Amino acid sequence: QAGLTQPPSLSEGLRQTATLTCTGSSNDVGYEGAAWLQHHQGHPPKLLFYRNNNRPSGISERFSASRSGNTASLTISGLQPEDEGDYYCSAWDSSLSAWVFGGGTKLTVL
Amino acid sequence: EVLLVESGGGLVQPGGSLRLSCVGSGFIFSKCWMTWVRQAPGKELQWVATIREDGSVEYYVDSVRGRFTISRDNAKNSLFLQMNSLRVEDTAVYYCVDPDLSWGQGTLVTVS
């Protein structure tokens, strides 16, 4: 099954702002929007947003999400050391009837 | 608090079977599509299977179709994954997921 496209890595400075992108198609990201996950090694993925910009309870407001066409974006402001990790996007592909994932972006906080 | 708790992972030989279970709490389980996602060591997240809220329709990734079966018991807030004809490449941590709510802690399946 086809996947979503994420840049493999991103580095930003402490207390700066990072913007991660996720590009799909009208069948997935452009259909019902994307979910964003934060994943630290040895821990389960943590849902940050679902269907674009719906934030589950307990997620910091330093995290925000948006979508433009078939590209979803995750913005993290005031970067902290604990924000380092892997970030994945996912979406339901209506043409494949399947969940598709991006390959993940490894965020480094300098 | 939304909780998803998996169980049933373990070590199994190639060709063997395992049944994973997941119990959900803190949300209306019977109204949610539920999903299994896995992550092999050092690899990316991979969607495995999804089932609609009433169990009427199931969806599978090509690599497990015909070998794995997803099912649910809404009366017990439970999700299952029956895995047959297991292969070495099925080795992974398996997560129970409600994509709009939460992920479970995962259960490790090792096929060796």
Short mmCIF file of C-alpha atoms in Angstrom, two decimals:
data_model
loop_
_atom_site.label_atom_id
_atom_site.label_comp_id
_atom_site.label_asym_id
_atom_site.label_seq_id
_atom_site.Cartn_x
_atom_site.Cartn_y
_atom_site.Cartn_z
CA GLN A 1 0.00 0.00 0.00
CA ALA A 2 1.14 3.55 -0.75
CA GLY A 3 2.38 5.72 2.08
CA LEU A 4 2.62 9.34 3.06
CA THR A 5 5.77 11.39 2.52
CA GLN A 6 7.66 12.92 5.41
CA PRO A 7 11.18 14.38 5.44
CA PRO A 8 13.40 11.89 7.29
CA SER A 9 14.96 14.41 9.64
CA LEU A 10 14.69 17.94 10.99
CA SER A 11 16.87 19.89 13.41
CA GLU A 12 15.91 23.05 15.21
CA GLY A 13 17.24 24.99 18.16
CA LEU A 14 16.04 24.95 21.73
CA ARG A 15 13.03 27.24 22.27
CA GLN A 16 12.66 27.62 18.48
CA THR A 17 9.78 26.46 16.31
CA ALA A 18 9.75 23.31 14.21
CA THR A 19 7.33 22.61 11.39
CA LEU A 20 6.99 19.05 10.16
CA THR A 21 5.19 18.20 6.94
CA CYS A 22 3.32 15.19 5.63
CA THR A 23 2.30 14.97 1.99
CA GLY A 24 -0.34 12.61 0.67
CA SER A 25 -3.15 12.73 -1.82
CA SER A 26 -6.82 13.61 -2.08
CA ASN A 27 -7.60 10.03 -1.06
CA ASP A 28 -5.87 10.22 2.33
CA VAL A 29 -4.62 13.50 3.84
CA GLY A 30 -6.97 15.44 1.60
CA TYR A 31 -9.87 13.13 2.48
CA GLU A 32 -10.34 13.15 6.25
CA GLY A 33 -7.06 14.75 7.29
CA ALA A 34 -4.04 13.36 9.05
CA ALA A 35 -3.20 12.17 12.52
CA TRP A 36 0.13 12.99 14.16
CA LEU A 37 2.04 10.72 16.51
CA GLN A 38 5.05 11.31 18.71
CA HIS A 39 7.22 8.26 19.30
CA HIS A 40 10.07 7.92 21.73
CA GLN A 41 12.08 4.70 21.57
CA GLY A 42 10.94 2.17 24.11
CA HIS A 43 7.56 3.81 24.52
CA PRO A 44 4.30 3.45 22.61
CA PRO A 45 3.38 6.14 20.10
CA LYS A 46 1.48 9.07 21.57
CA LEU A 47 -1.40 10.57 19.63
CA LEU A 48 -0.93 14.32 19.25
CA PHE A 49 -3.71 15.11 16.78
CA TYR A 50 -6.36 13.23 14.87
CA ARG A 51 -8.17 14.23 11.69
CA ASN A 52 -6.06 17.35 11.21
CA ASN A 53 -6.26 19.58 14.23
CA ASN A 54 -8.26 17.69 16.84
CA ARG A 55 -6.10 17.55 19.95
CA PRO A 56 -6.73 14.80 22.53
CA SER A 57 -6.84 15.94 26.13
CA GLY A 58 -3.49 16.36 27.79
CA ILE A 59 -1.55 17.41 24.70
CA SER A 60 0.44 20.61 25.17
CA GLU A 61 -0.72 23.72 23.34
CA ARG A 62 2.84 24.11 22.11
CA PHE A 63 1.74 21.58 19.49
CA SER A 64 -0.53 22.68 16.66
CA ALA A 65 -1.61 21.09 13.42
CA SER A 66 -3.06 22.22 10.12
CA ARG A 67 -3.71 21.08 6.59
CA SER A 68 -3.45 22.72 3.19
CA GLY A 69 -4.78 20.60 0.39
CA ASN A 70 -3.03 17.24 0.55
CA THR A 71 -0.28 18.36 2.91
CA ALA A 72 -0.59 18.26 6.68
CA SER A 73 1.71 20.17 9.00
CA LEU A 74 2.66 19.81 12.65
CA THR A 75 4.15 22.84 14.36
CA ILE A 76 5.95 22.63 17.68
CA SER A 77 6.73 25.95 19.32
CA GLY A 78 9.14 26.65 22.16
CA LEU A 79 11.09 23.46 21.47
CA GLN A 80 12.16 21.52 24.54
CA PRO A 81 14.67 18.67 24.85
CA GLU A 82 11.83 16.22 25.49
CA ASP A 83 10.38 17.05 22.07
CA GLU A 84 13.20 15.09 20.43
CA GLY A 85 11.93 11.92 18.87
CA ASP A 86 10.20 10.47 15.87
CA TYR A 87 7.02 12.00 14.51
CA TYR A 88 4.68 10.06 12.26
CA CYS A 89 1.64 11.10 10.29
CA SER A 90 -1.12 8.72 9.29
CA ALA A 91 -4.41 8.87 7.44
CA TRP A 92 -7.21 6.66 6.21
CA ASP A 93 -6.87 6.08 2.47
CA SER A 94 -10.39 5.96 1.09
CA SER A 95 -9.33 4.44 -2.22
CA LEU A 96 -7.29 1.62 -0.65
CA SER A 97 -9.52 1.21 2.42
CA ALA A 98 -6.36 1.15 4.49
CA TRP A 99 -4.50 3.21 7.03
CA VAL A 100 -1.31 4.63 5.56
CA PHE A 101 1.65 5.99 7.46
CA GLY A 102 4.47 8.33 6.68
CA GLY A 103 8.01 7.09 7.14
CA GLY A 104 8.49 9.39 10.12
CA THR A 105 10.59 12.50 10.77
CA LYS A 106 13.35 12.35 13.35
CA LEU A 107 13.34 15.67 15.19
CA THR A 108 16.55 16.80 16.86
CA VAL A 109 16.51 19.72 19.28
CA LEU A 110 19.89 21.46 19.16
CA GLU B 1 -8.87 8.18 31.04
CA VAL B 2 -8.76 6.26 27.77
CA LEU B 3 -6.90 2.98 28.14
CA LEU B 4 -6.11 0.24 25.66
CA VAL B 5 -4.37 -2.81 27.11
CA GLU B 6 -3.00 -5.54 24.87
CA SER B 7 -2.07 -9.08 25.79
CA GLY B 8 -1.26 -12.36 24.11
CA GLY B 9 2.14 -11.70 22.60
CA GLY B 10 5.01 -14.13 22.91
CA LEU B 11 7.47 -16.39 21.14
CA VAL B 12 6.15 -18.71 18.46
CA GLN B 13 7.72 -20.84 15.77
CA PRO B 14 7.20 -20.08 12.07
CA GLY B 15 3.89 -21.51 10.94
CA GLY B 16 2.42 -21.20 14.40
CA SER B 17 -0.50 -19.17 15.72
CA LEU B 18 -1.14 -16.52 18.33
CA ARG B 19 -4.21 -14.59 19.42
CA LEU B 20 -3.79 -11.05 20.58
CA SER B 21 -6.38 -9.35 22.77
CA CYS B 22 -7.02 -5.74 23.66
CA VAL B 23 -9.39 -4.37 26.27
CA GLY B 24 -10.52 -0.78 26.04
CA SER B 25 -11.84 1.47 28.80
CA GLY B 26 -12.67 5.11 29.34
CA PHE B 27 -14.54 5.52 26.07
CA ILE B 28 -17.50 4.08 24.20
CA PHE B 29 -15.76 1.13 22.60
CA SER B 30 -18.78 0.05 20.59
CA LYS B 31 -18.83 3.30 18.64
CA CYS B 32 -15.21 3.19 17.49
CA TRP B 33 -13.44 1.70 14.52
CA MET B 34 -10.51 -0.23 15.98
CA THR B 35 -7.15 -0.97 14.44
CA TRP B 36 -4.01 -3.07 14.90
CA VAL B 37 -0.68 -1.47 13.97
CA ARG B 38 2.74 -3.08 14.26
CA GLN B 39 6.33 -1.99 14.34
CA ALA B 40 9.12 -4.41 13.51
CA PRO B 41 12.51 -3.83 15.15
CA GLY B 42 14.14 -0.79 13.60
CA LYS B 43 11.32 -0.37 11.12
CA GLU B 44 8.47 2.07 10.54
CA LEU B 45 4.93 1.76 11.80
CA GLN B 46 2.78 -0.51 9.65
CA TRP B 47 -0.98 -0.73 9.64
CA VAL B 48 -2.19 -4.33 9.99
CA ALA B 49 -5.99 -4.41 10.17
CA THR B 50 -9.08 -2.36 10.98
CA ILE B 51 -12.61 -3.33 11.95
CA ARG B 52 -15.71 -1.18 11.89
CA GLU B 53 -17.56 -0.36 15.10
CA ASP B 54 -20.16 -3.07 14.63
CA GLY B 55 -17.71 -5.66 13.27
CA SER B 56 -19.49 -5.69 9.91
CA VAL B 57 -16.41 -4.93 7.79
CA GLU B 58 -12.74 -5.79 8.17
CA TYR B 59 -9.76 -4.36 6.34
CA TYR B 60 -6.27 -5.87 6.06
CA VAL B 61 -2.85 -5.02 4.73
CA ASP B 62 -2.00 -7.31 1.83
CA SER B 63 0.81 -9.10 3.66
CA VAL B 64 -1.50 -10.52 6.35
CA ARG B 65 -4.76 -10.99 4.43
CA GLY B 66 -5.83 -14.63 4.63
CA ARG B 67 -3.57 -15.31 7.62
CA PHE B 68 -4.79 -12.81 10.22
CA THR B 69 -8.35 -12.17 11.39
CA ILE B 70 -9.47 -9.11 13.30
CA SER B 71 -12.59 -9.37 15.45
CA ARG B 72 -14.27 -7.68 18.38
CA ASP B 73 -16.66 -8.29 21.26
CA ASN B 74 -18.35 -5.00 22.07
CA ALA B 75 -20.06 -6.48 25.12
CA LYS B 76 -16.59 -6.98 26.62
CA ASN B 77 -14.95 -3.89 25.12
CA SER B 78 -12.48 -6.24 23.48
CA LEU B 79 -10.57 -6.38 20.23
CA PHE B 80 -8.76 -9.45 18.93
CA LEU B 81 -6.22 -10.40 16.30
CA GLN B 82 -5.99 -14.07 15.41
CA MET B 83 -2.65 -14.65 13.70
CA ASN B 84 -2.09 -17.90 11.84
CA SER B 85 0.72 -19.16 9.61
CA LEU B 86 3.09 -16.76 11.29
CA ARG B 87 6.29 -15.79 9.51
CA VAL B 88 9.60 -14.46 10.76
CA GLU B 89 8.72 -11.12 9.19
CA ASP B 90 5.64 -10.84 11.43
CA THR B 91 7.96 -10.24 14.36
CA ALA B 92 6.98 -6.86 15.79
CA VAL B 93 5.38 -4.96 18.61
CA TYR B 94 1.64 -4.98 17.97
CA TYR B 95 -0.41 -1.99 19.07
CA CYS B 96 -4.14 -1.80 19.62
CA VAL B 97 -5.29 1.59 18.33
CA ASP B 98 -8.29 3.81 18.22
CA PRO B 99 -6.94 6.30 15.67
CA ASP B 100 -9.09 9.10 17.08
CA LEU B 101 -8.28 8.48 20.71
CA SER B 102 -5.27 6.54 21.82
CA TRP B 103 -2.71 3.78 21.36
CA GLY B 104 -2.10 0.85 23.65
CA GLN B 105 1.24 -0.03 25.21
CA GLY B 106 1.87 -2.78 22.69
CA THR B 107 2.60 -6.49 22.93
CA LEU B 108 5.68 -8.14 21.44
CA VAL B 109 5.30 -10.99 19.00
CA THR B 110 8.46 -12.89 18.13
CA VAL B 111 8.40 -15.50 15.39
CA SER B 112 11.56 -17.56 15.49
#
